[in-house]
Short mmCIF file of C-alpha atoms in Angstrom, two decimals:
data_model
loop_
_atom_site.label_atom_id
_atom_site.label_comp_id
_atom_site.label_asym_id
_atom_site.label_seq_id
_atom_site.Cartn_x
_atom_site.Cartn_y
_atom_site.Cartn_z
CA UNK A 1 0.00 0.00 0.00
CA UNK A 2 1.26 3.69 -0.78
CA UNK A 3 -0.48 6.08 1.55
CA UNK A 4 0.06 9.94 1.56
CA UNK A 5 0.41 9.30 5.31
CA UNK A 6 3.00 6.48 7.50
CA UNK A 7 1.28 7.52 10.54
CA UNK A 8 -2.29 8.61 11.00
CA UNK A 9 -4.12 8.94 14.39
CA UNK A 10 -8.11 9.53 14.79
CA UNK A 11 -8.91 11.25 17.69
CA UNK A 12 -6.63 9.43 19.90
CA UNK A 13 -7.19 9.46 23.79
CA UNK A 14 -5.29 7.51 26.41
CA UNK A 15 -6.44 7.29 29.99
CA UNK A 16 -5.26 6.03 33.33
CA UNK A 17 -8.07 5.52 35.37
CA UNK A 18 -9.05 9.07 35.92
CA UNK A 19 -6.41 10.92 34.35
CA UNK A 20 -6.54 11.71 30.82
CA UNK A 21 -2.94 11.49 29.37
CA UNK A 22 -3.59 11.65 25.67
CA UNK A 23 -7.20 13.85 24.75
CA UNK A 24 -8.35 13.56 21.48
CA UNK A 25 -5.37 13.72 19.57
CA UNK A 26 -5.30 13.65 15.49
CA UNK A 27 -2.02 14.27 13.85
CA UNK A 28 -1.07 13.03 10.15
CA UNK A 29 2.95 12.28 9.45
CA UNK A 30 3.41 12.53 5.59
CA UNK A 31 5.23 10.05 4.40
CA UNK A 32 9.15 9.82 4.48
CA UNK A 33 9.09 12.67 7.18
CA UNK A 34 11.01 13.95 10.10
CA UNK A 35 8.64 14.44 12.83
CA UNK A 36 9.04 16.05 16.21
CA UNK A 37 6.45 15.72 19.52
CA UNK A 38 7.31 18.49 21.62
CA UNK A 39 6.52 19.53 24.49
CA UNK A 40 6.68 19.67 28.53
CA UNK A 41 7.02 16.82 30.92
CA UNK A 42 3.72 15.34 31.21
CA UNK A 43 2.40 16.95 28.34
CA UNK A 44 1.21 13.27 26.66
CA UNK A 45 4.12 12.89 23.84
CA UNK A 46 6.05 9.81 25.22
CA UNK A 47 2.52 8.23 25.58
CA UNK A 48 1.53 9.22 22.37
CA UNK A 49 4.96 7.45 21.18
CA UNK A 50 3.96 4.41 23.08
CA UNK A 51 0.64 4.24 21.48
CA UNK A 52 2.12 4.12 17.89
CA UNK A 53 4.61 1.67 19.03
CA UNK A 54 1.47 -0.41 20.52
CA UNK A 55 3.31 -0.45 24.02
CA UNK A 56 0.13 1.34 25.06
CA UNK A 57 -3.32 0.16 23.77
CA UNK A 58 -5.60 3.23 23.24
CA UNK A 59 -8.43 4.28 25.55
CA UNK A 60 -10.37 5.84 22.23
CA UNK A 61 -9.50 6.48 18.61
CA UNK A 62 -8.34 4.67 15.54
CA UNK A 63 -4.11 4.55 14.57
CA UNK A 64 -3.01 3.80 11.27
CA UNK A 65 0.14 3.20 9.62
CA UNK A 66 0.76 3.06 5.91
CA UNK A 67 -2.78 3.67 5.63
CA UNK A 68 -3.76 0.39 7.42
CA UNK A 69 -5.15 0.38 10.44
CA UNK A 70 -3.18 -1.02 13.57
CA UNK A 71 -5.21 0.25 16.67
CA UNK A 72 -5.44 -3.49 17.96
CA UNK A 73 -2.52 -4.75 16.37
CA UNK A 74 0.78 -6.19 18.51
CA UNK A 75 3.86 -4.11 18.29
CA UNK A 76 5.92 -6.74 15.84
CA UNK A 77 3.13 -5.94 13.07
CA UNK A 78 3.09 -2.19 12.86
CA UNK A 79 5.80 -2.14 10.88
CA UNK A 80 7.82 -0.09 13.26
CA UNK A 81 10.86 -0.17 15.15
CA UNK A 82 11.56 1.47 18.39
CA UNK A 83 14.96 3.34 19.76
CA UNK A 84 14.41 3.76 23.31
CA UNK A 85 15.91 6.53 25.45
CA UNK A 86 18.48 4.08 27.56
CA UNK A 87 19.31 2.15 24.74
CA UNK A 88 18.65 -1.11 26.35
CA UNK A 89 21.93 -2.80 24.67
CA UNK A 90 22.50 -6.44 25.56
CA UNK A 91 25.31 -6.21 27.39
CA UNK A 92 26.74 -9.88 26.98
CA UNK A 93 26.40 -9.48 23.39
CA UNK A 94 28.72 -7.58 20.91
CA UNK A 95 27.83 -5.07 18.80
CA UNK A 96 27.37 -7.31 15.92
CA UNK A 97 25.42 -9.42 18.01
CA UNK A 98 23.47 -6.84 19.14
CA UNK A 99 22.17 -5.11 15.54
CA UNK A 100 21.50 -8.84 14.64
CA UNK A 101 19.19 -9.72 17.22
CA UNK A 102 16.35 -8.57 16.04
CA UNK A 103 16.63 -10.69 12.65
CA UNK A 104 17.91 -14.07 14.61
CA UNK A 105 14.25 -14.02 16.45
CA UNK A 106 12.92 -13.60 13.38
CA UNK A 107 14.52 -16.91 12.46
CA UNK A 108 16.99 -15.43 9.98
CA UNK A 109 20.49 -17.90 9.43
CA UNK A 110 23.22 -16.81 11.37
CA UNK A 111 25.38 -16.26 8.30
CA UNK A 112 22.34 -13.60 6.80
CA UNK A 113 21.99 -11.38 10.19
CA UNK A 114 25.39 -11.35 10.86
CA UNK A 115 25.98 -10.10 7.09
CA UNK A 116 23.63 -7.65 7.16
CA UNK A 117 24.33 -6.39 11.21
CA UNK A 118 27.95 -5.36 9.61
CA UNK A 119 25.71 -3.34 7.12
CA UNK A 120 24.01 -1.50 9.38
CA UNK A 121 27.16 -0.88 11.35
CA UNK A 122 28.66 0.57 8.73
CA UNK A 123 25.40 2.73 7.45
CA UNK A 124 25.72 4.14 11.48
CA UNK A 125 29.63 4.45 11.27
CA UNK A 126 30.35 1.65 13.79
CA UNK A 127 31.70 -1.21 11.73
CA UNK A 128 35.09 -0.96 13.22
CA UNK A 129 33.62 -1.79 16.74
CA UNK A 130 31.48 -4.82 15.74
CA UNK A 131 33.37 -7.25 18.11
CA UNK A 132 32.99 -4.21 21.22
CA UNK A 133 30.58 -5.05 24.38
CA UNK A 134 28.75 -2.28 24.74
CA UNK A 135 30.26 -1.22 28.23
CA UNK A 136 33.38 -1.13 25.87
CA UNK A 137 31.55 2.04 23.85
CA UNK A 138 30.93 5.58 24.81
CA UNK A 139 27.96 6.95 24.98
CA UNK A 140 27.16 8.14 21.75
CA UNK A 141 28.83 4.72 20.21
CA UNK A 142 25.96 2.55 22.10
CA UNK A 143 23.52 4.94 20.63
CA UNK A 144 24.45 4.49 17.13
CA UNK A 145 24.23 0.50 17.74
CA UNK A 146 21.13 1.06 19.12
CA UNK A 147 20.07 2.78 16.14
CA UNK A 148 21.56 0.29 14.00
CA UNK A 149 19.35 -2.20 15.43
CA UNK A 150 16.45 -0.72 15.43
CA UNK A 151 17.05 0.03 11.71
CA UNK A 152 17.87 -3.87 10.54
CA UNK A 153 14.45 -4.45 10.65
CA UNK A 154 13.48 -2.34 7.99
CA UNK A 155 10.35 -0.41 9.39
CA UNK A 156 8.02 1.61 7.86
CA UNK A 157 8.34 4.49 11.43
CA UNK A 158 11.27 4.25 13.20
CA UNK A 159 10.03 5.64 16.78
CA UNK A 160 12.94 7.55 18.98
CA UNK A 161 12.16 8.44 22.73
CA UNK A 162 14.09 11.42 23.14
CA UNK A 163 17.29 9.60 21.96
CA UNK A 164 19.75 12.21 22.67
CA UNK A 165 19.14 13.34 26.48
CA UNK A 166 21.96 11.21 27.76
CA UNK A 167 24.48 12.85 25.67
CA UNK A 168 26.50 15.73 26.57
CA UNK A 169 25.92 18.96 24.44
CA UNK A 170 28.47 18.86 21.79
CA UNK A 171 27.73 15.22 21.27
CA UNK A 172 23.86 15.84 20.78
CA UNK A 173 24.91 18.59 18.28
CA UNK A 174 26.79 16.14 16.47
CA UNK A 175 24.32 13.21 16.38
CA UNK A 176 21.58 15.51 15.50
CA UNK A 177 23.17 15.70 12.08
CA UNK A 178 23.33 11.55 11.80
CA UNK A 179 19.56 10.97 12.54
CA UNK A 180 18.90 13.89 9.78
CA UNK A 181 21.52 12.08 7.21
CA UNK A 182 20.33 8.53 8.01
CA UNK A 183 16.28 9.40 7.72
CA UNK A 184 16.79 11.56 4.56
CA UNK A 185 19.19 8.43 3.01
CA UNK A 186 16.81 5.94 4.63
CA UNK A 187 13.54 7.62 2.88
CA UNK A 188 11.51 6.27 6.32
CA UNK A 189 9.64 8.37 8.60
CA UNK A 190 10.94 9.21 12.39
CA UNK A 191 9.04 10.07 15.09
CA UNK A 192 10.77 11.29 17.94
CA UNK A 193 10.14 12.68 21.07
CA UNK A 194 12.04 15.52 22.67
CA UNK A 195 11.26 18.75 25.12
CA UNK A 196 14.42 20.59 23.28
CA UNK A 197 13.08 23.51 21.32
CA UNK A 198 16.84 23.71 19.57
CA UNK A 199 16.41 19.88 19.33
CA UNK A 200 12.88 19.92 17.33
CA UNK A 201 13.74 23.04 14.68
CA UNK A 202 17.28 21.49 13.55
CA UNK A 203 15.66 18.18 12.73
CA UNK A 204 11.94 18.70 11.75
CA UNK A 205 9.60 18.58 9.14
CA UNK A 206 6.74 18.51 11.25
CA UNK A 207 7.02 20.17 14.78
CA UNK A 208 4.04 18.93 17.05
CA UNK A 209 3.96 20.89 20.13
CA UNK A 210 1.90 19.25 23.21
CA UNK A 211 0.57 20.70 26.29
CA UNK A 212 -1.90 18.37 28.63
CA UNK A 213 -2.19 15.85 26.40
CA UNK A 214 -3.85 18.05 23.39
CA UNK A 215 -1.87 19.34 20.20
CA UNK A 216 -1.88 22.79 20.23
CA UNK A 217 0.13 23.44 17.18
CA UNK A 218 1.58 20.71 14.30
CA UNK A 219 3.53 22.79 11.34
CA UNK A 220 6.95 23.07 10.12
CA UNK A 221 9.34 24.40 12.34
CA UNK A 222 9.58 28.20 10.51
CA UNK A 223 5.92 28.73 10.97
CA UNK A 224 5.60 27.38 14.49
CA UNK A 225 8.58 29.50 15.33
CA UNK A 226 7.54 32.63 12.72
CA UNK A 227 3.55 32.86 14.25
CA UNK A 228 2.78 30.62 16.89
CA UNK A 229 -0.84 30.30 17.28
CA UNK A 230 -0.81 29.90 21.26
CA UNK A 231 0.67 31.70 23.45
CA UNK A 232 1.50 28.48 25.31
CA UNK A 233 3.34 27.42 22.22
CA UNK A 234 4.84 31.44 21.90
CA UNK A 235 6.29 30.68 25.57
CA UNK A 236 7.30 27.28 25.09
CA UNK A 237 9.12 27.74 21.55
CA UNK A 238 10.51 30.76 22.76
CA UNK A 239 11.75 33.58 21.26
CA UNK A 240 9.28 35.70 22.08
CA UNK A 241 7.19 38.30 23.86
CA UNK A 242 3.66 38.04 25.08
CA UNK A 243 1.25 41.67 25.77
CA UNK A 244 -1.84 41.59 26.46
CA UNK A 245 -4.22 43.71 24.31
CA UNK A 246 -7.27 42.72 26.15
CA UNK A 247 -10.69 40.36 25.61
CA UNK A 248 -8.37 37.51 26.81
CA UNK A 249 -6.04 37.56 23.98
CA UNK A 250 -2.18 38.65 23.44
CA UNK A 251 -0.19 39.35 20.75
CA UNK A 252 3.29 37.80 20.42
CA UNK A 253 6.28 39.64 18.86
CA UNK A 254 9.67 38.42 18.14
CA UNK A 255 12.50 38.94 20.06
CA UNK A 256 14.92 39.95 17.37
CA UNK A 257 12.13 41.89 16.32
CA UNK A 258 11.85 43.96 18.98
CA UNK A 259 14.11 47.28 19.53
CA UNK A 260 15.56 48.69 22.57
CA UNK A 261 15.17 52.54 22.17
CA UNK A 262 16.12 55.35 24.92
CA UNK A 263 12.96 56.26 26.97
CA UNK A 264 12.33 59.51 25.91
CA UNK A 265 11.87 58.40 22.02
CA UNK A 266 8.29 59.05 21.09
CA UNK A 267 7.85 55.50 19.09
CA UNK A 268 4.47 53.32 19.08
CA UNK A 269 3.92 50.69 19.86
CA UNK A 270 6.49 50.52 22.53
CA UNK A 271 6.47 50.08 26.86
CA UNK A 272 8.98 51.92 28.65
CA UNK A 273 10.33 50.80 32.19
CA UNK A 274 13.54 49.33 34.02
CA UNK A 275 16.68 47.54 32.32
CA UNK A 276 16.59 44.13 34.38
CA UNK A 277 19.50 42.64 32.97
CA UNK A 278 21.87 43.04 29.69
CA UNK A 279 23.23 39.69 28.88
CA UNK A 280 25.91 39.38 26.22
CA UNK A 281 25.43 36.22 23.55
CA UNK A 282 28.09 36.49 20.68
CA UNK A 283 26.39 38.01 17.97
CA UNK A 284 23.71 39.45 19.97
CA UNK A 285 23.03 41.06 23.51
CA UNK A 286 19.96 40.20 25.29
CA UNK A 287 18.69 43.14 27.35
CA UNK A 288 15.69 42.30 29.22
CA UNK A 289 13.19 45.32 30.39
CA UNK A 290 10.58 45.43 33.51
CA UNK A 291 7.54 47.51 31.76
CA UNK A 292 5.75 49.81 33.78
CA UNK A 293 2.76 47.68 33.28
CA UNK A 294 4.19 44.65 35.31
CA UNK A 295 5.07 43.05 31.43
CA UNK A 296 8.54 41.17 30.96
CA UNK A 297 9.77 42.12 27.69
CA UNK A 298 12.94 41.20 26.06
CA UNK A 299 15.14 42.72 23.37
CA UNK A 300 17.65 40.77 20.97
CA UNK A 301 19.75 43.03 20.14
CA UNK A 302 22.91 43.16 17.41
CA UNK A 303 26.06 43.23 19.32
CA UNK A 304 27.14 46.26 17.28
CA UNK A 305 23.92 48.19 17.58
CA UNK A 306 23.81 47.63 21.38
CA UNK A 307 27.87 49.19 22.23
CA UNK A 308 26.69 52.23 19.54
CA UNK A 309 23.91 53.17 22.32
CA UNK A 310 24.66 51.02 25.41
CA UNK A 311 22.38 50.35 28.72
CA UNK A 312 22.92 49.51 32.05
CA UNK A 313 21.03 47.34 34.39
CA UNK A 314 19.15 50.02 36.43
CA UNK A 315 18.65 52.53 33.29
CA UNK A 316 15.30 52.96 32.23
CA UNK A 317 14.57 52.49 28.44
CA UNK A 318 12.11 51.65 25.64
CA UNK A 319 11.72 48.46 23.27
CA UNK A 320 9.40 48.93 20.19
CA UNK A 321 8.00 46.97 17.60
CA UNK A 322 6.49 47.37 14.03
CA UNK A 323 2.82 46.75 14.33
CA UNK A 324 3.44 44.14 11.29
CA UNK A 325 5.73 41.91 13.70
CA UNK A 326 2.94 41.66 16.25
CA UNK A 327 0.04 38.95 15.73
CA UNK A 328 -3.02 38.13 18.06
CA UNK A 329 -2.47 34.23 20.06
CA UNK A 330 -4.53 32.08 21.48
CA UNK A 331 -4.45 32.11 25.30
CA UNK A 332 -5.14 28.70 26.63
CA UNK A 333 -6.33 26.67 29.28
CA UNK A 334 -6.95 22.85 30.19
#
């Protein structure tokens, strides 16, 4: 079958006995897509994960994959694979060993796995350590094993629960790029769960952003990060500032596109108040202003603009935006 979609859910819900994890969730993953749950602890994603995987049955709703439907079917015939956040390496095995598990209880001939477990090892850059135990590997080694194995079986979704927390930062940076090269070169979809903002735009096609168990926004990464239609999502994406402009909604405007002016500069719209903190960032300083009307607002500012007309912590100033930046959000609640 050739479906526009890998991964379809129908108003998916998942409770435990009173508490509703997962409300009502429908989400479609084009096919041969990078796609990114996002969102808060708690917020539903990993159980959302779990659901696709079929480690969780669902409480309501319908889940297909490859445009069949799987809502009742066991894990081994979704045509998925699962990389889980610890790894969960054998640790009496080898590397080799390891990738080719999956195929030996599948009843594939020792010669066969082991053949194509070096394949996989190479495709994830590991081939050199096939013979390794894992506790002989560092951490980013066991994840691309890991990976490796989950890829030998050839699935349709390759699920990842938020694959690169254990890793230190330059590490994640770097392994970021491999699970973009290998999905792109693999032409399968990922799913993969993260609460890193950085984490979701660098590797998305489709950012889904979760708060108490509901989607609140599913787009690429430019638009959820350009015009947010929350300002729950506006918060948790970041990169911006939320003021109120009253009947219970706010508008949401840029950081970079806001400007830090001196307080005595007649521009509109702007809020004037206290200089909290100035932080310098490289290319950028991030000054940070207490408005007189009790509103946080902060200013990203170009390093070289912000020493021509510096502030001080203490200083009262202005930060302004074009009325064209600004657009209304959503404020809201359970």
């Amino acid at each position: 079958m050739n479906a526009t979609y890998d991964v379809e859910l129908r108003s998916v819900s998942k409770r435990f006995g009173p508490t509703v994890a997962v409300d009502d969730v429908s989400l479609r993953v084009p096919a041969a897509s990078y796609c990114c749950l996002l969102g808060p602890s708690g917020c539903g994603k990993t159980t959302t994960l779990r659901m696709i995987a079929g480690h969780e049955f669902v409480s309501a709703g319908e889940i297909l994959i490859n445009g069949q439907n799987v809502t009742n079917q066991p894990p081994a015939r979704r045509g998925t694979a699962m990389m889980f956040q610890h790894y969960a390496l054998f640790p009496h095995l080898t590397c080799l060993d390891n990738v080719a598990f999956g195929l030996r209880m599948r009843g594939v001939g020792r010669t066969e796995r082991r053949a194509q477990a070096r394949e996989f090892l190479d495709l994830t850059q590991m081939g050199d350590f096939a013979e390794r135990l894992p506790a002989q590997l560092s951490g980013g080694q066991q994840q691309r094993v890991a990976l490796a194995r989950a890829l030998i079986t050839r699935p349709r979704v390759l699920l990842l629960d938020e694959p690169l927390s254990a890793l230190d930062p330059f590490l994640r940076g770097h392994m970021r790029g491999e699970l973009r090269r290998l999905q792109r070169e693999l032409g399968i979809t990922f799913i993969h769960v993260t609460h890193s903002q950085d984490e979701a735009m660098a590797l998305a096609d489709l950012v889904v952003v979760m708060e108490h168990g509901r989607i609140r926004q599913a787009d690429d990464p430019r638009e959820v990060f350009r015009r947010p239609k929350t300002a729950f999502v506006a918060r948790f994406f970041g990169g911006h500032n939320l003021i109120p402009s009253g009947s219970g909604t706010e508008l949401a405007v840029r950081t970079d596109r806001c400007r830090l002016f001196a307080v005595t500069e007649p521009i509109e719209p702007s809020l004037a108040g206290d200089v909290t903190g100035v932080e310098f960032q490289g290319t950028r300083v991030q000054v940070t202003l207490d408005a007189d009307l009790g509103i946080r607002l902060v200013s990203h500012v170009p390093d070289d603009m912000f020493y021509g007309h510096p502030v001080r912590v203490g200083e009262r100033a202005r930060i302004g935006w074009s009325p064209t930046d600004a657009h209304p959000v959503v404020v809201t609640d359970r």
